[in-house]
Coordinates of C-alpha atoms and ligand atoms in Angstrom, one line a residue:
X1 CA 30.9 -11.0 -94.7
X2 CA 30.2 -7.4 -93.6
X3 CA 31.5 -8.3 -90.1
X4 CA 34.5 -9.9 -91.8
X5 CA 35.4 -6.9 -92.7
X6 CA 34.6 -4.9 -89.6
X7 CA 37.1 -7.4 -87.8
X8 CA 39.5 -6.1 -90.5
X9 CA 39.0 -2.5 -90.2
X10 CA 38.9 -2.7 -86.1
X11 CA 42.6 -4.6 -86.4
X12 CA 44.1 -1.9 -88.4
X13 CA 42.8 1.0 -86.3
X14 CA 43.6 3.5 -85.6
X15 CA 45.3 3.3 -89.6
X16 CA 43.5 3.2 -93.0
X17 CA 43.0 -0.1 -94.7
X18 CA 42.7 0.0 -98.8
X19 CA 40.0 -1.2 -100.2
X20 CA 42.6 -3.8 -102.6
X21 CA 44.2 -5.0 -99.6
X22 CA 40.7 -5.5 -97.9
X23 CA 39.6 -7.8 -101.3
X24 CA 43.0 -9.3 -101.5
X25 CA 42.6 -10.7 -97.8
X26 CA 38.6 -11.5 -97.5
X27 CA 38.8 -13.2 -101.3
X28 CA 36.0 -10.8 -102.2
X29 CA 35.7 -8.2 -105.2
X30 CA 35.9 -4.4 -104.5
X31 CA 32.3 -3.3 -105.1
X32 CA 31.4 -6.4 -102.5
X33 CA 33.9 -4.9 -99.9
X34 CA 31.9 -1.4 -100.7
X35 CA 28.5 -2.7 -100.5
X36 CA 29.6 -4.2 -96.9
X37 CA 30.9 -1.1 -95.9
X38 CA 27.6 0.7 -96.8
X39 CA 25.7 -1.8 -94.9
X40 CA 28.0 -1.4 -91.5
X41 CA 27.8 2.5 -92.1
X42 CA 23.6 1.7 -92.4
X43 CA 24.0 0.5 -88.7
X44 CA 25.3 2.8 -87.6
X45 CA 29.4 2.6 -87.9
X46 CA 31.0 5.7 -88.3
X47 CA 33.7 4.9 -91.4
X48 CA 35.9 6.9 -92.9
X49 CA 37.0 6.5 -96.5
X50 CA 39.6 8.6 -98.6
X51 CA 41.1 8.2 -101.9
X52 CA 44.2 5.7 -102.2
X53 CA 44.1 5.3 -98.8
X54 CA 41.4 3.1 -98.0
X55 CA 38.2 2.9 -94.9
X56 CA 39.3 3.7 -91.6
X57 CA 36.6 2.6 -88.7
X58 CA 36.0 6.1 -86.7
X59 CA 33.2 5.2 -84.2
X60 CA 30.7 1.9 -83.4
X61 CA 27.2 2.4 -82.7
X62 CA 26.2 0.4 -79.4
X63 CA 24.8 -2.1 -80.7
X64 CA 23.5 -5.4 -79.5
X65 CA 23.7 -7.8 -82.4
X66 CA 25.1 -11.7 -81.8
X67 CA 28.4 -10.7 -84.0
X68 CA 29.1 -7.6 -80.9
X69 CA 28.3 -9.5 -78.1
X70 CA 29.8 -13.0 -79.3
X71 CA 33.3 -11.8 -80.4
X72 CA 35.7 -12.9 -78.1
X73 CA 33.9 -13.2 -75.7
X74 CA 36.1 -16.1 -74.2
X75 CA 33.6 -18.3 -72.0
X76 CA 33.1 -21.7 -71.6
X77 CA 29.4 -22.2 -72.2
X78 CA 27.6 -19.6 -71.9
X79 CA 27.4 -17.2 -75.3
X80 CA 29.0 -19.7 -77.3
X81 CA 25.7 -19.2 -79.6
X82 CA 23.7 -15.8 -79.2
X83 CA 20.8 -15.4 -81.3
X84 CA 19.9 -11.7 -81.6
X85 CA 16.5 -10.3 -82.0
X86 CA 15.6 -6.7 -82.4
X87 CA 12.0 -7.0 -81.4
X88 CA 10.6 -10.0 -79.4
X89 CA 7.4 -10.8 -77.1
X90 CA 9.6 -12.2 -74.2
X91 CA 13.1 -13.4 -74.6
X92 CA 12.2 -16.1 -72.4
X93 CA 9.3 -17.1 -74.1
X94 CA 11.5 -17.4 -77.3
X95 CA 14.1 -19.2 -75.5
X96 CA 11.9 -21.7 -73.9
X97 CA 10.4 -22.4 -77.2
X98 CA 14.2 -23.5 -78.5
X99 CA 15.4 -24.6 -75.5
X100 CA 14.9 -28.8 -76.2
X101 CA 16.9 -28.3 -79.5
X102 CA 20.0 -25.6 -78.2
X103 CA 22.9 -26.8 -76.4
X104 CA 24.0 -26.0 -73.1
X105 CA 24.1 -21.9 -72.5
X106 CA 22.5 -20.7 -75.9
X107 CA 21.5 -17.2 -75.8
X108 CA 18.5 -14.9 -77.0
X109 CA 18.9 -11.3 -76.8
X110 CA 16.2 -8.8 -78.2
X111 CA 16.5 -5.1 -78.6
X112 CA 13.2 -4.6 -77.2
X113 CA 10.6 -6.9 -75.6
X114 CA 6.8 -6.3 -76.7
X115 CA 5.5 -8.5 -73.6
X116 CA 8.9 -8.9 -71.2
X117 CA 7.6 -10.8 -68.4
X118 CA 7.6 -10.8 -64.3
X119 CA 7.1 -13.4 -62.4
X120 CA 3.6 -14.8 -61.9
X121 CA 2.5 -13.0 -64.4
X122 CA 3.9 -9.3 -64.2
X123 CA 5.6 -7.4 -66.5
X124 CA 8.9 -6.6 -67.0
X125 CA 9.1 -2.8 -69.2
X126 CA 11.0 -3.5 -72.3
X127 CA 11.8 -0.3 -74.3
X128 CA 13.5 -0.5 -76.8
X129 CA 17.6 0.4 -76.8
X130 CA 17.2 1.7 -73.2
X131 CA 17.4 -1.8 -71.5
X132 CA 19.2 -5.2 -71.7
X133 CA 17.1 -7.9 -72.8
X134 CA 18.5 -11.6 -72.3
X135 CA 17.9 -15.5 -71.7
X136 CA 20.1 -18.0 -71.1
X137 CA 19.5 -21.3 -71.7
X138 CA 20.9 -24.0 -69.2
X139 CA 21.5 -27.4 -69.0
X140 CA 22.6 -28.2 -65.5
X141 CA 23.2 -31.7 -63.6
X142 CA 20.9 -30.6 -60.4
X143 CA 17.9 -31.7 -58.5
X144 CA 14.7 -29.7 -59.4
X145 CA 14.9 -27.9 -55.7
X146 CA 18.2 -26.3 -56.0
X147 CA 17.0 -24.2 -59.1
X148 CA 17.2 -21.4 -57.0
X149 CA 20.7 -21.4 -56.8
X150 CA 20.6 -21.0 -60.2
X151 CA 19.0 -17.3 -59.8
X152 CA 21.4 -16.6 -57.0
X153 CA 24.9 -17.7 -58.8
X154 CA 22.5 -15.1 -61.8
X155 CA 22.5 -12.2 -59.3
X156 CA 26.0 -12.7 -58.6
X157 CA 26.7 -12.3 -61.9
X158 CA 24.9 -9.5 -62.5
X159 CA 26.5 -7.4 -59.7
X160 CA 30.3 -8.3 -60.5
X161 CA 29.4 -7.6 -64.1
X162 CA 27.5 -3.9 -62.7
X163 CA 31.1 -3.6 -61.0
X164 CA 33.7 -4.4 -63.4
X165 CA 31.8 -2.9 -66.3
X166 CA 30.5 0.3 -64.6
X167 CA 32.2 0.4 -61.3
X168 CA 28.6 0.6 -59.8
X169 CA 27.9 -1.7 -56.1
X170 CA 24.7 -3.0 -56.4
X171 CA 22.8 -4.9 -53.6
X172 CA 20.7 -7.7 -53.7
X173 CA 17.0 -8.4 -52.9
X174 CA 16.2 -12.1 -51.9
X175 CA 15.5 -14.4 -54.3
X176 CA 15.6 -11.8 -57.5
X177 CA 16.1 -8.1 -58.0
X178 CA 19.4 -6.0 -57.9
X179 CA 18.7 -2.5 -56.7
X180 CA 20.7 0.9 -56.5
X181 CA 19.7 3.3 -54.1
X182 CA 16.9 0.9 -53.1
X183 CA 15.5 0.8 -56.6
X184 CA 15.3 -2.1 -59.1
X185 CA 17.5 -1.8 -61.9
X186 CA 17.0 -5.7 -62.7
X187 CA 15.2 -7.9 -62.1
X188 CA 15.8 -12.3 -62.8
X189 CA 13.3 -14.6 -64.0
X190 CA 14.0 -18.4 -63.4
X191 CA 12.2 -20.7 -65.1
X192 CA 12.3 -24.7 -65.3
X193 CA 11.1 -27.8 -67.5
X194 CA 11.9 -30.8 -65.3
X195 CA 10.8 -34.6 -64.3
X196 CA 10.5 -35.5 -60.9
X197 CA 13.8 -35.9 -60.5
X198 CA 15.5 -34.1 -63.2
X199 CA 16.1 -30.7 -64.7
X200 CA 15.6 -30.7 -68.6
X201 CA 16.8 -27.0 -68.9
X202 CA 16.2 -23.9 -67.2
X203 CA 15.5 -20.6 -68.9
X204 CA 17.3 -17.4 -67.2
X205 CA 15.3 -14.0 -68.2
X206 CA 17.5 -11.1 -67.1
X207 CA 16.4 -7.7 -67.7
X208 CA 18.3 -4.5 -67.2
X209 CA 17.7 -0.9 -67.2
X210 CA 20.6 0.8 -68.9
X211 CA 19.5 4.2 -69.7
X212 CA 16.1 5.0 -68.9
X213 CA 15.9 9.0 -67.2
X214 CA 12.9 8.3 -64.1
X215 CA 10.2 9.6 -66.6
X216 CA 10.9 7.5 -68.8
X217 CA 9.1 4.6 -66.5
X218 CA 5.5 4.1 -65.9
X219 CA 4.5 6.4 -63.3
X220 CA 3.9 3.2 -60.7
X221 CA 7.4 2.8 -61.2
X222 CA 9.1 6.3 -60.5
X223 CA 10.3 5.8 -57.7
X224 CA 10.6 2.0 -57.5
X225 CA 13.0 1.5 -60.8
X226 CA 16.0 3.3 -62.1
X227 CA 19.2 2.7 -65.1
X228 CA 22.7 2.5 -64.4
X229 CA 23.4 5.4 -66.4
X230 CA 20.9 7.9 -64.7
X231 CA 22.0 6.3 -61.1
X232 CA 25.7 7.2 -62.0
X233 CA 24.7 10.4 -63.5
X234 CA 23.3 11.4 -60.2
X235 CA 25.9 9.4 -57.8
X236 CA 29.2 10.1 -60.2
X237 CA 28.2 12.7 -62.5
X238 CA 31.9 12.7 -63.9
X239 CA 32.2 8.6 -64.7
X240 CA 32.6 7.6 -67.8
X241 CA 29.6 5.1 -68.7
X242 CA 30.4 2.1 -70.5
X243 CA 28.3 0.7 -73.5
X244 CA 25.2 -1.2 -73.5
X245 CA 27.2 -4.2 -75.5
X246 CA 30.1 -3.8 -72.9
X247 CA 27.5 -4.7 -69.5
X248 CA 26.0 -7.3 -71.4
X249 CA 29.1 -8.7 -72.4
X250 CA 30.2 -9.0 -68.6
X251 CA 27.2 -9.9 -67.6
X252 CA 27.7 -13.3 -69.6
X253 CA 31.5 -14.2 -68.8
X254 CA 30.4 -13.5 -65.1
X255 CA 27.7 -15.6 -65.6
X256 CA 30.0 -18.2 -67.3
X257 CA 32.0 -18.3 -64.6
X258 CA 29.1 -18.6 -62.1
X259 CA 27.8 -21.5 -64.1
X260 CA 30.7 -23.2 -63.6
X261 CA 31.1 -22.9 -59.8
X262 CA 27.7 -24.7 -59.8
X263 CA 28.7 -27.4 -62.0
X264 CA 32.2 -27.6 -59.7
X265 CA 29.5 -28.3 -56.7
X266 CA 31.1 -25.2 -55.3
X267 CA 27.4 -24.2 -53.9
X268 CA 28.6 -22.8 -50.4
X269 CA 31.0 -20.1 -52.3
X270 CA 27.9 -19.2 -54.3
X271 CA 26.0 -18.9 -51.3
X272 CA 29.0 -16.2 -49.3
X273 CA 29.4 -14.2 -52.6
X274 CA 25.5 -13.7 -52.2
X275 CA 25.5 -12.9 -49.3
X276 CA 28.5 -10.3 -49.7
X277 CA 26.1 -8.7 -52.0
X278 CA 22.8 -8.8 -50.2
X279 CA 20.7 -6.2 -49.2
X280 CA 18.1 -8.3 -47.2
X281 CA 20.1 -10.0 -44.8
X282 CA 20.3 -8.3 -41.8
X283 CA 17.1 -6.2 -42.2
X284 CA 13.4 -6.2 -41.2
X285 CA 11.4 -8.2 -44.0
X286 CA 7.8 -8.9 -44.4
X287 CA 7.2 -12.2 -46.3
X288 CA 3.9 -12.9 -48.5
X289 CA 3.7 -16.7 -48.9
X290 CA 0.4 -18.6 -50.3
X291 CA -1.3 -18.3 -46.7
X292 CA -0.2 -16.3 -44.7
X293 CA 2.0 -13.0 -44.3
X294 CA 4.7 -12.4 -41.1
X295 CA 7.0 -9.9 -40.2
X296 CA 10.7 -10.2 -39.1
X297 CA 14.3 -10.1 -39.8
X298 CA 16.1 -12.0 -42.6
X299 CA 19.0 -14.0 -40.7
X300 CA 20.8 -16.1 -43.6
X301 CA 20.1 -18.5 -46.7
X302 CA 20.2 -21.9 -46.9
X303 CA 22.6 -24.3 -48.8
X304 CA 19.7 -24.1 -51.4
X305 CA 18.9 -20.5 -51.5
X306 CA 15.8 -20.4 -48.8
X307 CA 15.7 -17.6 -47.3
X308 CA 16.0 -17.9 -43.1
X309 CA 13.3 -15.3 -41.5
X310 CA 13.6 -14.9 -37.8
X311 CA 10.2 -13.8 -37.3
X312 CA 8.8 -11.1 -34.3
X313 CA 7.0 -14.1 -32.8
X314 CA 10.4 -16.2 -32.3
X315 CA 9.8 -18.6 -34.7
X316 CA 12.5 -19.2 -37.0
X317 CA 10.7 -19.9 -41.0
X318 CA 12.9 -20.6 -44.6
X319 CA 11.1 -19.2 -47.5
X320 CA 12.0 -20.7 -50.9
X321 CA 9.9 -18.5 -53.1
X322 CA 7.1 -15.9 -52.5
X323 CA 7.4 -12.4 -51.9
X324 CA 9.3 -10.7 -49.7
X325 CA 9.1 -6.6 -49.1
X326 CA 12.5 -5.4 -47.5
X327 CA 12.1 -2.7 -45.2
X328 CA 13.9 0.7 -47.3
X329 CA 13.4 -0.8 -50.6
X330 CA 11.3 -0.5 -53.3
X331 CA 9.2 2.0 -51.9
X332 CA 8.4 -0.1 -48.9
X333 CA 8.3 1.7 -45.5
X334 CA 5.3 0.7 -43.1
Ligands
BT5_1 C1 11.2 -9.7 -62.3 O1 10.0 -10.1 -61.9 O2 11.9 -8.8 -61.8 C2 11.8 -10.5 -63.4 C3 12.1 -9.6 -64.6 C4 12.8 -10.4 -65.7 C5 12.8 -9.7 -67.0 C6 13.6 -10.4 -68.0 S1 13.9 -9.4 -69.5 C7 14.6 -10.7 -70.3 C8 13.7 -11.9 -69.9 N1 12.5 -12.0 -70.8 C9 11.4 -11.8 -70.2 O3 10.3 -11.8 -70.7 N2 11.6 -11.6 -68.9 C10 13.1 -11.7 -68.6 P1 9.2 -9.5 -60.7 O4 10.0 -9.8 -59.4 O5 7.9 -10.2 -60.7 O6 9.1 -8.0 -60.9 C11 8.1 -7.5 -61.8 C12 7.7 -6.1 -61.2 O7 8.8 -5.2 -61.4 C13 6.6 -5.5 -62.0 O8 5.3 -5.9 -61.5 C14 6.9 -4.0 -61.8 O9 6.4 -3.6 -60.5 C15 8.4 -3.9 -61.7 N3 9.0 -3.6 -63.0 C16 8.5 -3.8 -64.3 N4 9.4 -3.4 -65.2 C17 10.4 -2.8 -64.5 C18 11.6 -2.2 -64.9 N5 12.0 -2.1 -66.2 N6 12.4 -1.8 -64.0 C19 12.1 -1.9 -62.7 N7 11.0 -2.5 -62.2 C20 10.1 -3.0 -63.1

């Protein structure tokens, strides 16, 4: 009910709305429209009330609830249900648990993440209200081994989402981090449940740093991680930032969109707009796989998101997952 009437207050702004005409329209009593508008100004909505004229909304707080991100959002799929959190272990975690029973691009949000998780095994820092927390839930038509186009179409996303919502050009690191000034400011986690043949559903973990100042990260990380606000408070100090809610909002009609190229079989587009966006092709690599590590330079991707190394030794290798250090980023620089 409370967001019933927020809906109300936000359509007559910037005007008052009485609280009989408030009643009259939501089919509620007075003191109910009152309590909801104590429980709104409890999280943090700024609302202004005077005598025989009524509430009018002043200011929202940025927050991340299902009601903030979900409202007209306008995709497809993905967001049509968000399930917020404020506190979970891993968004992924949670979203893997639900994922047999959701349909088709559920989401999980959490305000913070009390175990946010890497890849094999790592962490992913999770403070809370500094950072975007998310999982998506998909059910796509594809072969096991093209799940990797599902992180690329995600890093797509991300970046035209970093662009429209904050006018920030990000790059992308092969197969799963976006980075500013070669430092991670997200980073993607795939993960699958398939047969042989099949995918069942894949579980998309992104996590972003929004606002984080460089102390504010572990000390490993200092010069490794950063937040869009800090990076545009360094690179544009005069920009206006845009909220929290407003990135993550993006971040899921891009992704929407994204989603759909993939289910269109439009793969190869995928594929170009990565690699408009990269910041490994192009540039001297070293690759970690399970036995044995070469240097070289990364020379394109594959229809299915392998990675093409040309390496010093003029062999030519394609790398579907492992690591992969790109010369100026992240701190690396042998
Ligand atoms: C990733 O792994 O980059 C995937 C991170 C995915 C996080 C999201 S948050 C929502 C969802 N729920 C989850 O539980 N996870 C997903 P990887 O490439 O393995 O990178 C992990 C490494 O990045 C760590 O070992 C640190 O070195 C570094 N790192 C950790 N936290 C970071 C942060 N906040 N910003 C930048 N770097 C970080």
């Amino acid at each position: 009910m409370k967001y019933l009437v927020l809906a109300a207050l936000r359509d007559s702004m910037p005007g008052y709305l009485s609280g009989e005409t408030l009643s009259g329209q939501l089919k509620v009593t007075r003191t109910s429209v009152w309590k909801c508008i104590n429980e709104l100004r409890q999280e943090g909505y700024e609302i202004d009330s005077v005598s025989r004229r009524g509430y009018r909304l002043l200011s929202e707080p940025d927050t991340m609830n299902s009601y903030v991100l979900s409202a007209e959002l306008g995709t497809g799929i993905i967001g049509k249900n968000i399930q917020y959190f404020d506190e979970v272990d891993s968004t992924n975690a949670r979203a893997k648990a639900i994922a047999s029973e959701s349909a088709d691009g559920t989401v999980v949000v959490a305000g913070r993440q009390t175990s946010g998780r890497g890849r094999l095994g790592r962490n992913w820092e999770s403070p809370e209200g500094t950072g975007i927390y998310l999982s998506v839930i998909i059910k796509p038509d594809i072969p096991p081994e093209e799940v990797q186009l599902i992180t690329l179409a995600a890093s797509v996303a991300v970046v035209g989402a970093f662009k429209e919502a904050a006018g920030i050009d990000a790059g992308i690191k092969w197969p799963n981090d976006i980075v500013l000034d070669g430092k991670k400011v997200c980073g993607i986690l795939t993960e699958m449940s398939s047969e042989m043949e099949r995918v069942n559903h894949i579980v998309l973990g992104i996590g972003i740093n929004f606002s984080q100042k460089q102390e504010d990260f572990p000390e490993e990380l200092h010069d490794k991680a950063v937040s869009i606000v800090h990076y545009l408070l360094k690179t544009k100090p005069s920009a206006v930032v845009c909220r929290k809610s407003v990135l993550a909002r993006a971040v899921l009609v891009k992704l929407d969109g994204l989603y759909k190229m993939l289910l269109d079989g439009k793969k190869q587009e995928i594929i170009d707009l990565w690699k408009s966006m990269s910041a490994t092709l192009g540039r001297d690599v070293k690759a970690t796989g399970r036995d044995a590590s070469y240097t070289g330079k990364a020379i394109d991707i594959t229809g299915d998101g392998r990675l093409v190394i040309m390496c010093e030794d003029g062999t030519r290798r394609e790398l579907l997952s492992g690591e992969v250090s790109v010369r100026g980023l992240l701190g690396y620089s042998p």
